[in-house]
PDB file of N, CA and C in Angstrom:
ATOM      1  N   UNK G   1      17.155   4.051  -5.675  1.00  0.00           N
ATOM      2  CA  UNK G   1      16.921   3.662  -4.297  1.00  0.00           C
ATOM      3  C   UNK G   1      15.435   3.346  -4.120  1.00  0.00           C
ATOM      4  N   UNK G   2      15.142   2.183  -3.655  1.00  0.00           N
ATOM      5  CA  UNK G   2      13.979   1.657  -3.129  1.00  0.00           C
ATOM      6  C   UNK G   2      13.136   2.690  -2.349  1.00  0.00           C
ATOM      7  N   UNK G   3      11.964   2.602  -2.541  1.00  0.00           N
ATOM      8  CA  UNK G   3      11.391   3.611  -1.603  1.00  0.00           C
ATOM      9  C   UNK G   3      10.699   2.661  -0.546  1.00  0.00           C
ATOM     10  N   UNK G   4      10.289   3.669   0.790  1.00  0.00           N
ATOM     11  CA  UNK G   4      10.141   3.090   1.964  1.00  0.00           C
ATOM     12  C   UNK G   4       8.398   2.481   2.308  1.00  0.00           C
ATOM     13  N   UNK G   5       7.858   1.554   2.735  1.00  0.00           N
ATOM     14  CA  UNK G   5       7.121   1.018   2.932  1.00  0.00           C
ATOM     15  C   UNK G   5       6.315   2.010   3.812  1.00  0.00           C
ATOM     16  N   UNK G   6       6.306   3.189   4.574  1.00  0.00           N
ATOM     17  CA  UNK G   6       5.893   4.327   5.378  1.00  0.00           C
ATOM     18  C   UNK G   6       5.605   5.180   3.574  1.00  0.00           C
ATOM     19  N   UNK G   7       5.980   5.204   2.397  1.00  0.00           N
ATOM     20  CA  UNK G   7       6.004   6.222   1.899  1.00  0.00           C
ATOM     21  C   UNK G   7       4.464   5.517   1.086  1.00  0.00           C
ATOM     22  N   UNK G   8       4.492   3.743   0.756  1.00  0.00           N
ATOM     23  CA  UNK G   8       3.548   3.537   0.161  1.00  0.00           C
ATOM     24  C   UNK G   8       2.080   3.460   0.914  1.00  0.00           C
ATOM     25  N   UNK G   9       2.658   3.476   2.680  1.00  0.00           N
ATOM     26  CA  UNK G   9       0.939   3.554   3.208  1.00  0.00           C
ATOM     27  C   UNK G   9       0.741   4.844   3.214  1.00  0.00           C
ATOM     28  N   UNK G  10       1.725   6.228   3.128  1.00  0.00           N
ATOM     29  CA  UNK G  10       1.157   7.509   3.149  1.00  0.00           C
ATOM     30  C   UNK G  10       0.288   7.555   1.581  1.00  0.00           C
ATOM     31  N   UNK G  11       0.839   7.047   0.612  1.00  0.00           N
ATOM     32  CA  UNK G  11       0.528   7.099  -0.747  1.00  0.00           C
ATOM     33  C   UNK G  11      -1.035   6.902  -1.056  1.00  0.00           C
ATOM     34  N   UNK G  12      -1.489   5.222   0.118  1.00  0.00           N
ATOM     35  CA  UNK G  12      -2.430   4.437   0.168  1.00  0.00           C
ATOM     36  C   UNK G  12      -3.491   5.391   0.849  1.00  0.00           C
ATOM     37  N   UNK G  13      -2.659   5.852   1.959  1.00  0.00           N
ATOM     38  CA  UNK G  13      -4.053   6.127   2.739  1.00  0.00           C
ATOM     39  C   UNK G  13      -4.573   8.086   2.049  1.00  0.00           C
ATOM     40  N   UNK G  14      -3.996   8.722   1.497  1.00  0.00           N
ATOM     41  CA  UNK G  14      -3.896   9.780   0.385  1.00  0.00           C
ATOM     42  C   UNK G  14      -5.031   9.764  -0.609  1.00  0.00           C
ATOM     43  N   UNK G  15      -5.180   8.511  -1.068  1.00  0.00           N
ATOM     44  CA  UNK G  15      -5.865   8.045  -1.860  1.00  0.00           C
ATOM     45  C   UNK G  15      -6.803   7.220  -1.731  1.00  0.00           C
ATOM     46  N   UNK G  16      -7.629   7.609  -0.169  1.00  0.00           N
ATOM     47  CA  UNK G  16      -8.812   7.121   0.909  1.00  0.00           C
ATOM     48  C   UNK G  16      -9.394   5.648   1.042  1.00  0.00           C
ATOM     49  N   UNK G  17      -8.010   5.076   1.284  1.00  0.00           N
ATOM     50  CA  UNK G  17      -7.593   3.478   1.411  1.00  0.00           C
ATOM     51  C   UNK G  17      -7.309   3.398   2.997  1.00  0.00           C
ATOM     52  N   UNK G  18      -8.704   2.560   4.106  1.00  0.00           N
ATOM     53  CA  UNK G  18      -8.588   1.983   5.321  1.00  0.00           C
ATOM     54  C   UNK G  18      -7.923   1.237   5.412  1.00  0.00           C
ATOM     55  N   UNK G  19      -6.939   1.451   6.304  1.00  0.00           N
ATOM     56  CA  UNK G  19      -6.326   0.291   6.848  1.00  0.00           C
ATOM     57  C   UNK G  19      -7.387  -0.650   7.686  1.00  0.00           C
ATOM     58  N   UNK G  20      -7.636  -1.700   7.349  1.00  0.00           N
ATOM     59  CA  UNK G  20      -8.229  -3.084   7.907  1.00  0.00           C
ATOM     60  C   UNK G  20      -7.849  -3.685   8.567  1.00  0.00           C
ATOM     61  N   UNK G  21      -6.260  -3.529   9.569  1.00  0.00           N
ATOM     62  CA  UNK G  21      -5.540  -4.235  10.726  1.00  0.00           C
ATOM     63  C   UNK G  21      -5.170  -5.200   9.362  1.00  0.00           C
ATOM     64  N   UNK G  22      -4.242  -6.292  10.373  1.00  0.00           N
ATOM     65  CA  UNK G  22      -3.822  -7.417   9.774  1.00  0.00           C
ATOM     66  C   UNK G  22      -2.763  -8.344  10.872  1.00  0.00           C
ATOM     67  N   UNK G  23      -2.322  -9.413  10.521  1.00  0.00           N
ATOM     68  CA  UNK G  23      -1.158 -10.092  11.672  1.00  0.00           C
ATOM     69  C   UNK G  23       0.139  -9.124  11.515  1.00  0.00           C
ATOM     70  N   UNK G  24       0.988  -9.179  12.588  1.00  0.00           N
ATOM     71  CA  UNK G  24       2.476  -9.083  12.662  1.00  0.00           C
ATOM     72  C   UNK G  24       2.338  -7.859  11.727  1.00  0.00           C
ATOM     73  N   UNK G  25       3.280  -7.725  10.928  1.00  0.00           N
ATOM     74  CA  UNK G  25       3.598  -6.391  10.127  1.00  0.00           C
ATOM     75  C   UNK G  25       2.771  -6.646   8.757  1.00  0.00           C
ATOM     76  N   UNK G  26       1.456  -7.105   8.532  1.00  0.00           N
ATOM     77  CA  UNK G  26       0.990  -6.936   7.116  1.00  0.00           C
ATOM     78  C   UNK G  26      -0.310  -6.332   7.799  1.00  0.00           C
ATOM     79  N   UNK G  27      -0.606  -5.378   6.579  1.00  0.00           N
ATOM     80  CA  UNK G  27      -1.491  -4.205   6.782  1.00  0.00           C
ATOM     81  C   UNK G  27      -2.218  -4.769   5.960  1.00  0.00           C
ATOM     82  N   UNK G  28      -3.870  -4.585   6.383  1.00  0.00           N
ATOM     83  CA  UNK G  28      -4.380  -4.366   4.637  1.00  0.00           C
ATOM     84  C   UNK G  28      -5.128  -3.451   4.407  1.00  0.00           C
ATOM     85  N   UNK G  29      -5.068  -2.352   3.217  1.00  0.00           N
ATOM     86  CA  UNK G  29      -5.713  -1.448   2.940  1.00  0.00           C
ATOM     87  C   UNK G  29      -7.010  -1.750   1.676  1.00  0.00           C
ATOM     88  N   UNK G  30      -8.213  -0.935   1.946  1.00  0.00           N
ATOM     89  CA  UNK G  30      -9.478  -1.218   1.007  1.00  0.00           C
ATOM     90  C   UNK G  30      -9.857  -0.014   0.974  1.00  0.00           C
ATOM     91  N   UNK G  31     -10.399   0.031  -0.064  1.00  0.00           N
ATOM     92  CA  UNK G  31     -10.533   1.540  -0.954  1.00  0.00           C
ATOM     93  C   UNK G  31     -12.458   0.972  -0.848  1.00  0.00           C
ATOM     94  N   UNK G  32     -13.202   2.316  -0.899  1.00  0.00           N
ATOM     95  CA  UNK G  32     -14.664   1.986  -0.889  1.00  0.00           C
ATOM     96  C   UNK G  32     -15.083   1.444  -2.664  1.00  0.00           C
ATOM     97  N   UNK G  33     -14.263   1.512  -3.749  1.00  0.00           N
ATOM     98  CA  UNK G  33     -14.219   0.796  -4.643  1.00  0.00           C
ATOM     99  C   UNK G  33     -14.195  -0.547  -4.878  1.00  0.00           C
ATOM    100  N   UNK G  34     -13.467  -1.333  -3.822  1.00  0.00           N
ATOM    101  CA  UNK G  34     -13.580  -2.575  -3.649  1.00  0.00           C
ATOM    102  C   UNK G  34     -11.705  -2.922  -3.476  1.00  0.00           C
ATOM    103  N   UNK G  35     -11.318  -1.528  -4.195  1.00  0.00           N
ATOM    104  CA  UNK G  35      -9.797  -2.331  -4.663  1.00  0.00           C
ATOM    105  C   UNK G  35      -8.949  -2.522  -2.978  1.00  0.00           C
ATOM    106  N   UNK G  36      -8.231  -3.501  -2.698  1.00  0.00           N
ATOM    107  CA  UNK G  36      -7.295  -4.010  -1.822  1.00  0.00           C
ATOM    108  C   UNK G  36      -6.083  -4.796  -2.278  1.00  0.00           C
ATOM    109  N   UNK G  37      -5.033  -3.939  -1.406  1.00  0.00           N
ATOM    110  CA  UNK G  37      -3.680  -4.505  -1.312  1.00  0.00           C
ATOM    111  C   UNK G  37      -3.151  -4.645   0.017  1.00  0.00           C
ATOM    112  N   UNK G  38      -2.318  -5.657   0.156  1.00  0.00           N
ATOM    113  CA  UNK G  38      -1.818  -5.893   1.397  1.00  0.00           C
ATOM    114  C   UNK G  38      -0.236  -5.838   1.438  1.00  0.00           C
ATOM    115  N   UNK G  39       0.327  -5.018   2.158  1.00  0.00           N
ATOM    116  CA  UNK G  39       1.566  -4.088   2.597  1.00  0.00           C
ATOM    117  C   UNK G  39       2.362  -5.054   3.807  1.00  0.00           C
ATOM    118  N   UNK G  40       3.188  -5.450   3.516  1.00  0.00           N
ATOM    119  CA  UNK G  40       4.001  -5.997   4.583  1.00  0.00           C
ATOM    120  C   UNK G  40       5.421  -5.562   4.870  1.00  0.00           C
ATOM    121  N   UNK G  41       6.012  -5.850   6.262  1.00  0.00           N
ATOM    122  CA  UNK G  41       7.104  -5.178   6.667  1.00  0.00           C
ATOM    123  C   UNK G  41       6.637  -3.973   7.024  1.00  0.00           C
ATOM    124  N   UNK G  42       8.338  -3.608   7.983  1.00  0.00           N
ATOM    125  CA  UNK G  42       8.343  -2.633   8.877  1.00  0.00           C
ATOM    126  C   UNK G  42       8.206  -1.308   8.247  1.00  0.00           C
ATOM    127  N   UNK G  43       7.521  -0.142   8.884  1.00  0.00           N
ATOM    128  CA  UNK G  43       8.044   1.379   8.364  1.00  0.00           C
ATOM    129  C   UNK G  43       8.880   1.643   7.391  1.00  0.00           C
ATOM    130  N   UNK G  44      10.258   1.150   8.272  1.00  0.00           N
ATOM    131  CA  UNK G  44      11.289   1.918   7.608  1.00  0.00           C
ATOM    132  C   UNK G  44      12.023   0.802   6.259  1.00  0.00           C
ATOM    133  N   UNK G  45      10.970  -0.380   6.225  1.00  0.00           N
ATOM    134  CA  UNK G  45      11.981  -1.083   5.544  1.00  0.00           C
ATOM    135  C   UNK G  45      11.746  -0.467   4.402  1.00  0.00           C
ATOM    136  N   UNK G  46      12.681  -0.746   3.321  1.00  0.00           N
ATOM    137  CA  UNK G  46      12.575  -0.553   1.854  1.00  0.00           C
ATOM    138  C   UNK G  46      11.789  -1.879   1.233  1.00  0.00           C
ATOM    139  N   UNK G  47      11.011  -1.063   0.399  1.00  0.00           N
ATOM    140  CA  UNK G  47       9.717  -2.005  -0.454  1.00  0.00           C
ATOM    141  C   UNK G  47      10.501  -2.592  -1.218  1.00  0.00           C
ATOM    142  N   UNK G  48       9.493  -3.747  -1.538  1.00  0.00           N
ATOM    143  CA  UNK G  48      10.032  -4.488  -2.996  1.00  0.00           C
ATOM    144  C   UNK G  48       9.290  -4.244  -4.109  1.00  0.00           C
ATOM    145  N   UNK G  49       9.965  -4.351  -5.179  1.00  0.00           N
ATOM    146  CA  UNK G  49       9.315  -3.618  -6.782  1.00  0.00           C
ATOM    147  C   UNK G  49       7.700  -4.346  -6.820  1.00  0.00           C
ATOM    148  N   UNK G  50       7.789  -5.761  -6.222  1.00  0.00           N
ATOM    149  CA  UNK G  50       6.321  -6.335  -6.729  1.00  0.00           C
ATOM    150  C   UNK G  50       5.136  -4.798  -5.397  1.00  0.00           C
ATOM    151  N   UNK G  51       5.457  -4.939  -4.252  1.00  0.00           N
ATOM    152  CA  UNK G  51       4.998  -3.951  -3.012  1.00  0.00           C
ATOM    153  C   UNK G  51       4.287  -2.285  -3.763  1.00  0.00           C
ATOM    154  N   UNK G  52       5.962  -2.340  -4.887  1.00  0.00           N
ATOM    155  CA  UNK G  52       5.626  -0.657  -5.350  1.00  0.00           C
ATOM    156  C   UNK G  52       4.782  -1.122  -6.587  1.00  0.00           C
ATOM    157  N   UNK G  53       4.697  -1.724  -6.954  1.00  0.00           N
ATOM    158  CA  UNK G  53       3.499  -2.404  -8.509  1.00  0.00           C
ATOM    159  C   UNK G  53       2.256  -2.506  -7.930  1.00  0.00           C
ATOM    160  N   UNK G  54       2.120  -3.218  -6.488  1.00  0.00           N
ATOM    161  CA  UNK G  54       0.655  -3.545  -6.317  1.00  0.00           C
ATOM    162  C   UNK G  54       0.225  -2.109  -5.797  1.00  0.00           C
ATOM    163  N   UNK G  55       1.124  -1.675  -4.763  1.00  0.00           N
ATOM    164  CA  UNK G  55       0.287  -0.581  -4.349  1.00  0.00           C
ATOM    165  C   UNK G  55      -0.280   0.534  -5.607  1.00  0.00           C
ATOM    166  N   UNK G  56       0.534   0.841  -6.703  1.00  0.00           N
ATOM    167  CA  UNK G  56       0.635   1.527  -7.616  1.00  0.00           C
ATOM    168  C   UNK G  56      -0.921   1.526  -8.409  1.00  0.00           C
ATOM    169  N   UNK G  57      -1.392  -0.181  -8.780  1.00  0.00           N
ATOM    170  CA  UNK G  57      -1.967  -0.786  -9.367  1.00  0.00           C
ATOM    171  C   UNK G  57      -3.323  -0.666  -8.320  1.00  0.00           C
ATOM    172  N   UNK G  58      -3.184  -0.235  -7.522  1.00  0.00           N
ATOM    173  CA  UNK G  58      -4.177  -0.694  -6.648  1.00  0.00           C
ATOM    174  C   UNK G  58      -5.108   0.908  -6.665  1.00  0.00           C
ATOM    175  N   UNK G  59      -4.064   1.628  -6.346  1.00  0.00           N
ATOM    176  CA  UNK G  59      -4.657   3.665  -6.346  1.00  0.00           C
ATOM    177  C   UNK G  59      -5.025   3.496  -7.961  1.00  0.00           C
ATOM    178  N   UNK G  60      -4.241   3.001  -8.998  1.00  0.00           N
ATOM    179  CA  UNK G  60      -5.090   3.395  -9.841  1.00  0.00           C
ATOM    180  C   UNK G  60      -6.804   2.669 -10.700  1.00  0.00           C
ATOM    181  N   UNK G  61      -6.463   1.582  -9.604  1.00  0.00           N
ATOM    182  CA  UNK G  61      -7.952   0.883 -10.060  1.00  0.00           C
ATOM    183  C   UNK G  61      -9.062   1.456  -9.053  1.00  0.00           C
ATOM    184  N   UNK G  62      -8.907   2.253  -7.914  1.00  0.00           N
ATOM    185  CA  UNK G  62      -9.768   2.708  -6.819  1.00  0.00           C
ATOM    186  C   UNK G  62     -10.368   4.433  -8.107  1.00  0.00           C
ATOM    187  N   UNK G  63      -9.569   4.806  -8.757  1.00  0.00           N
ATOM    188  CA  UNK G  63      -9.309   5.833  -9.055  1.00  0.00           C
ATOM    189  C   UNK G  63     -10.628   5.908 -10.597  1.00  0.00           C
ATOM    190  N   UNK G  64     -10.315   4.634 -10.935  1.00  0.00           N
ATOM    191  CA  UNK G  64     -11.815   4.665 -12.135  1.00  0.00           C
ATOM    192  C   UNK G  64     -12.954   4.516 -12.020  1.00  0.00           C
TER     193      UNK G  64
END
């Protein structure tokens, strides 16, 4: 089961990533590292695998 788009901004912001606003339902989060990903769709929707890769990819490049 897909996990929920609420679970990857708790994940994001965990891992001391601002949300930066954005249009309609895309968020964008920036880490003081430089690294940024941008999160789209609702709360509750279920992510898509590329959504769970970038965010994934993103905590661990803020992280070196």
């Amino acid at each position: 089961m897909p996990r929920k788009i609420r679970e990857l901004i708790r994940d994001l912001e965990r891992a001391n990533f601002a949300n930066r606003g954005g249009k309609g339902s895309h968020r964008n989060y920036e880490h003081l590292t430089g690294a940024r990903v941008t999160i789209s769709g609702q709360p509750g929707d279920d992510a898509k695998p590329y959504q769970e890769r970038e965010a994934r990819d993103a905590i661990e490049e803020s992280q070196q």
